[in-house]
XYZ file of C-alpha atoms in Angstrom:
330
model
C 124.658 -99.165 -196.935
C 121.953 -99.415 -199.599
C 118.380 -100.820 -199.464
C 119.255 -104.186 -201.213
C 121.992 -104.901 -198.544
C 119.579 -103.935 -195.746
C 116.818 -106.200 -197.083
C 119.415 -109.057 -197.399
C 120.497 -108.489 -193.781
C 116.825 -108.454 -192.596
C 116.272 -111.918 -193.996
C 119.703 -113.227 -192.969
C 119.554 -111.869 -189.415
C 115.921 -112.347 -188.626
C 115.488 -115.761 -190.068
C 118.699 -117.169 -188.617
C 117.563 -115.660 -185.328
C 114.413 -117.778 -185.373
C 116.520 -120.926 -186.031
C 118.758 -120.328 -182.994
C 115.780 -119.539 -180.788
C 114.134 -122.759 -181.749
C 117.309 -124.668 -181.040
C 117.349 -123.141 -177.473
C 113.616 -123.606 -176.837
C 113.610 -127.260 -178.039
C 116.233 -128.250 -175.504
C 115.252 -125.903 -172.684
C 111.565 -124.722 -173.106
C 111.958 -122.398 -170.040
C 114.919 -120.445 -171.328
C 112.964 -117.409 -172.327
C 114.298 -115.187 -169.561
C 118.045 -115.833 -170.174
C 117.522 -115.224 -173.907
C 115.702 -111.943 -173.261
C 118.410 -110.843 -170.738
C 121.270 -111.591 -173.094
C 119.680 -109.733 -175.988
C 118.919 -106.686 -173.828
C 122.489 -106.737 -172.354
C 124.225 -106.897 -175.620
C 122.136 -104.101 -177.282
C 122.533 -101.935 -174.119
C 126.351 -102.283 -174.152
C 126.507 -101.476 -177.871
C 124.187 -98.428 -177.447
C 126.152 -97.196 -174.370
C 129.393 -97.136 -176.418
C 128.123 -95.933 -179.805
C 124.912 -93.987 -179.101
C 125.253 -92.585 -175.540
C 128.993 -91.988 -175.920
C 129.738 -93.694 -172.528
C 127.007 -91.673 -170.845
C 128.208 -88.329 -172.038
C 125.383 -87.722 -174.479
C 122.127 -86.511 -172.934
C 118.836 -87.999 -174.382
C 116.763 -85.796 -176.622
C 113.460 -87.265 -175.424
C 112.931 -86.542 -171.602
C 114.035 -89.451 -169.440
C 110.676 -89.777 -167.605
C 108.997 -90.686 -170.957
C 111.591 -93.462 -171.513
C 110.848 -94.871 -168.163
C 107.182 -95.320 -169.161
C 108.176 -96.695 -172.603
C 110.683 -99.050 -171.093
C 108.261 -100.402 -168.568
C 105.921 -101.397 -171.413
C 108.840 -102.722 -173.666
C 110.261 -104.803 -170.858
C 106.792 -106.325 -170.059
C 106.115 -107.195 -173.696
C 109.602 -108.727 -174.303
C 109.622 -110.899 -171.198
C 106.022 -112.115 -171.634
C 106.474 -112.879 -175.390
C 109.533 -115.050 -174.640
C 108.076 -116.500 -171.393
C 104.917 -117.665 -173.208
C 107.058 -120.365 -174.958
C 107.084 -122.089 -171.563
C 103.294 -122.745 -171.843
C 103.037 -125.241 -174.675
C 103.081 -122.584 -177.406
C 104.763 -123.879 -180.522
C 107.105 -121.435 -182.285
C 105.042 -121.306 -185.505
C 101.899 -120.339 -183.626
C 103.940 -117.866 -181.628
C 105.000 -116.167 -184.860
C 101.503 -116.209 -186.388
C 99.862 -114.886 -183.205
C 102.388 -112.021 -183.037
C 101.291 -110.974 -186.620
C 98.015 -109.916 -184.957
C 99.663 -106.663 -183.906
C 97.703 -104.973 -186.708
C 94.522 -105.826 -184.881
C 95.713 -104.502 -181.483
C 97.075 -101.298 -183.123
C 93.725 -100.586 -184.877
C 91.600 -101.261 -181.755
C 93.670 -99.050 -179.550
C 94.004 -96.440 -182.218
C 90.201 -96.223 -182.485
C 89.754 -96.134 -178.687
C 92.660 -93.870 -177.689
C 93.524 -91.704 -180.733
C 89.914 -91.604 -182.079
C 91.313 -92.631 -185.457
C 89.050 -93.648 -188.367
C 90.132 -96.184 -190.989
C 89.013 -96.947 -194.560
C 86.892 -99.974 -195.376
C 89.824 -101.862 -196.719
C 91.630 -101.592 -193.392
C 88.642 -103.066 -191.607
C 88.496 -105.919 -194.197
C 92.253 -106.588 -193.746
C 91.899 -106.809 -189.997
C 89.029 -109.184 -190.516
C 91.352 -111.434 -192.571
C 94.089 -111.349 -189.972
C 91.662 -112.152 -187.163
C 90.096 -115.062 -188.966
C 93.607 -116.456 -189.899
C 94.845 -116.208 -186.301
C 91.693 -117.794 -184.992
C 91.909 -120.774 -187.420
C 95.628 -121.390 -186.461
C 94.848 -121.071 -182.741
C 91.767 -123.297 -182.853
C 93.603 -126.029 -184.853
C 96.537 -125.833 -182.422
C 94.076 -126.367 -179.582
C 92.611 -129.353 -181.304
C 96.151 -130.733 -181.993
C 97.027 -130.415 -178.350
C 93.866 -132.227 -177.202
C 94.378 -135.036 -179.782
C 97.911 -135.519 -178.538
C 96.813 -136.235 -175.094
C 93.985 -138.470 -173.642
C 90.977 -136.284 -172.723
C 90.489 -138.343 -169.502
C 94.157 -137.787 -168.444
C 94.688 -135.156 -165.949
C 98.071 -134.233 -167.609
C 96.111 -133.589 -170.879
C 93.744 -131.185 -169.047
C 96.653 -129.477 -167.408
C 98.582 -129.158 -170.682
C 95.471 -127.471 -172.254
C 95.059 -125.070 -169.344
C 98.804 -124.306 -169.525
C 98.383 -123.539 -173.341
C 95.365 -121.267 -172.648
C 97.555 -119.281 -170.194
C 100.160 -118.975 -172.966
C 97.595 -117.647 -175.384
C 96.304 -115.172 -172.722
C 99.900 -114.068 -172.204
C 100.461 -113.463 -175.912
C 97.130 -111.561 -176.174
C 98.162 -109.287 -173.378
C 101.547 -108.707 -174.886
C 99.923 -107.811 -178.241
C 97.750 -105.136 -176.592
C 100.646 -103.784 -174.502
C 102.878 -103.634 -177.639
C 100.159 -101.673 -179.504
C 99.878 -99.234 -176.559
C 103.597 -98.762 -176.592
C 103.457 -98.113 -180.304
C 100.749 -95.402 -179.763
C 102.998 -93.898 -176.949
C 105.993 -93.863 -179.173
C 103.954 -92.203 -181.983
C 102.964 -89.373 -179.647
C 106.610 -88.881 -178.458
C 108.012 -88.854 -182.002
C 105.510 -86.205 -183.055
C 106.538 -83.982 -180.164
C 110.235 -84.526 -179.976
C 111.063 -85.978 -183.537
C 112.254 -89.457 -184.371
C 115.269 -90.738 -182.473
C 115.168 -94.455 -183.155
C 118.695 -95.347 -182.167
C 118.352 -93.374 -178.855
C 115.055 -95.116 -178.177
C 116.640 -98.524 -178.934
C 119.355 -97.869 -176.453
C 117.179 -96.735 -173.510
C 114.560 -99.436 -174.269
C 117.199 -102.097 -173.689
C 119.372 -100.348 -171.022
C 116.858 -99.151 -168.495
C 115.038 -102.532 -167.993
C 118.234 -104.388 -166.977
C 117.663 -103.872 -163.256
C 114.314 -105.530 -163.717
C 116.022 -108.811 -164.567
C 116.988 -109.120 -160.889
C 113.562 -110.289 -160.293
C 114.322 -113.195 -162.672
C 117.880 -113.757 -161.392
C 117.292 -117.228 -160.059
C 115.724 -118.493 -163.191
C 118.538 -116.948 -165.345
C 121.249 -118.442 -163.074
C 119.612 -121.882 -163.147
C 119.597 -121.862 -167.009
C 123.105 -120.503 -167.178
C 124.147 -123.664 -165.139
C 122.233 -125.955 -167.524
C 123.702 -124.287 -170.591
C 127.211 -124.785 -169.190
C 126.409 -128.534 -168.656
C 125.270 -128.942 -172.275
C 127.367 -130.935 -174.848
C 130.662 -129.269 -175.900
C 130.962 -127.978 -179.396
C 134.422 -127.764 -181.059
C 135.144 -124.252 -182.481
C 138.208 -123.978 -184.815
C 141.075 -121.945 -183.259
C 138.883 -120.872 -180.173
C 138.524 -124.397 -178.653
C 135.368 -125.912 -177.181
C 132.144 -124.131 -175.996
C 128.923 -125.652 -174.591
C 126.508 -125.908 -177.481
C 123.727 -124.044 -175.727
C 125.979 -121.064 -175.058
C 126.971 -121.027 -178.731
C 123.235 -121.027 -179.706
C 122.546 -118.213 -177.338
C 125.520 -116.099 -178.489
C 124.404 -116.601 -182.181
C 120.786 -115.719 -181.200
C 121.958 -112.460 -179.660
C 124.142 -111.505 -182.576
C 121.498 -112.335 -185.192
C 118.887 -110.490 -183.148
C 121.120 -107.392 -183.207
C 121.666 -107.805 -186.996
C 117.916 -108.067 -187.477
C 117.119 -104.965 -185.487
C 119.890 -102.853 -187.007
C 118.911 -103.976 -190.593
C 115.253 -103.028 -190.017
C 116.380 -99.614 -188.599
C 118.596 -99.079 -191.696
C 115.699 -100.099 -193.950
C 113.407 -97.462 -192.377
C 115.957 -94.776 -193.337
C 116.392 -96.081 -196.930
C 112.887 -97.080 -197.897
C 109.261 -96.064 -197.530
C 107.236 -97.466 -194.597
C 105.202 -99.627 -197.057
C 108.393 -101.320 -198.345
C 109.553 -101.980 -194.770
C 106.209 -103.464 -193.837
C 106.298 -105.756 -196.975
C 109.833 -106.903 -196.271
C 109.157 -107.611 -192.549
C 105.950 -109.563 -193.546
C 107.784 -111.725 -196.147
C 110.581 -112.305 -193.670
C 108.067 -113.666 -191.140
C 106.543 -115.964 -193.804
C 110.043 -117.291 -194.722
C 110.898 -117.877 -191.049
C 107.685 -119.744 -190.496
C 108.153 -121.992 -193.561
C 111.745 -122.776 -192.499
C 110.670 -123.477 -188.944
C 108.051 -125.915 -190.099
C 110.138 -127.729 -192.689
C 113.656 -127.848 -190.991
C 112.278 -128.545 -187.398
C 109.342 -130.658 -188.541
C 106.897 -128.682 -186.493
C 103.294 -130.011 -186.784
C 101.381 -128.011 -189.282
C 98.169 -129.149 -190.812
C 96.468 -127.884 -194.062
C 94.239 -125.666 -191.894
C 97.268 -124.115 -190.374
C 98.584 -123.325 -193.921
C 95.240 -121.820 -194.725
C 95.101 -119.716 -191.658
C 98.738 -118.536 -192.287
C 97.813 -117.593 -195.817
C 94.778 -115.549 -194.674
C 96.954 -113.729 -192.083
C 99.482 -112.646 -194.624
C 96.860 -111.662 -197.190
C 95.307 -109.480 -194.417
C 98.657 -108.006 -193.644
C 99.430 -107.081 -197.213
C 95.982 -105.713 -197.659
C 96.364 -103.535 -194.626
C 99.725 -102.161 -196.023
C 97.867 -101.365 -199.276
C 100.435 -103.360 -201.230
C 97.990 -104.275 -203.961
C 97.201 -100.640 -204.873
C 100.866 -99.670 -204.795
C 101.804 -102.555 -207.139
C 98.936 -101.561 -209.473
C 100.039 -97.884 -209.503
C 103.604 -98.848 -210.182
C 102.508 -101.161 -213.073
C 100.255 -98.369 -214.540
C 103.075 -95.807 -214.406
C 105.395 -98.252 -215.999
C 102.813 -98.748 -218.857
C 102.438 -95.030 -219.291
C 106.153 -94.597 -219.558
C 106.338 -97.233 -222.278
C 103.492 -95.499 -224.184
C 105.378 -92.224 -224.119
C 108.514 -93.899 -225.478
């Protein structure tokens, strides 16, 4: 599979995944746990068959290291999805998660003693300002939608603050996991498919802690309106949305993995960033999510900062210069 096909699958899989997630969250805002469990179960089964060879293949990276990584990965995944229960709109959720660059840089400086160029600090400043604008405007929007004297309005705002705190914690934990992965890959080499399998297989027992919530939502999904599927018959609409969310999530992850083997890391960063922007625009237009001019400005600043961090501008300039030099030689 070539890079163009992989890029197409990234946009197709990841953008459609956001659509099905929004369909699920709109009808059942507390369904984050069952969505996370279904995604983990599907990828774990696929990895057990094709990567672990039904348990016959031993892991290259020591098992104890996967236990540490999996604990962090499980925590991040559950908290990110569970934050949607706390009045966090999906567009803000996507923008906030773009702040991973900030968390990576902060922890890189503290833990790995890294030093960055001036442009990197400027780019992080852009991302921080953009996220702050979007978060602040969402808070104002939440207050304006409810009477300030109403106890429900105050409770909704406190609930929203808890959601923001959860997303912040997940960002920092995700960055810590990235640093841990980086040290493991330096020592044992890159084994992305193996890591993908163990990151999704080992946390499965942890979902026993969430079993009651998962079972409750399974019952609610079963009671949803039936949807007619040609040849196959009828299926509750929420189960169809969940199945499609899981499949598109798998396509998204696999496509990104293929892209990392076909393209430079800069290209991968650019494609993933553009994919997030397309998903955001689609979510706002199709689902009519509230998004003010300030939200658009904040989003623009976030993506400019992300592209600046990836040094896209210098890369484009160097490509253009080399193209001009080739023309002159001709």
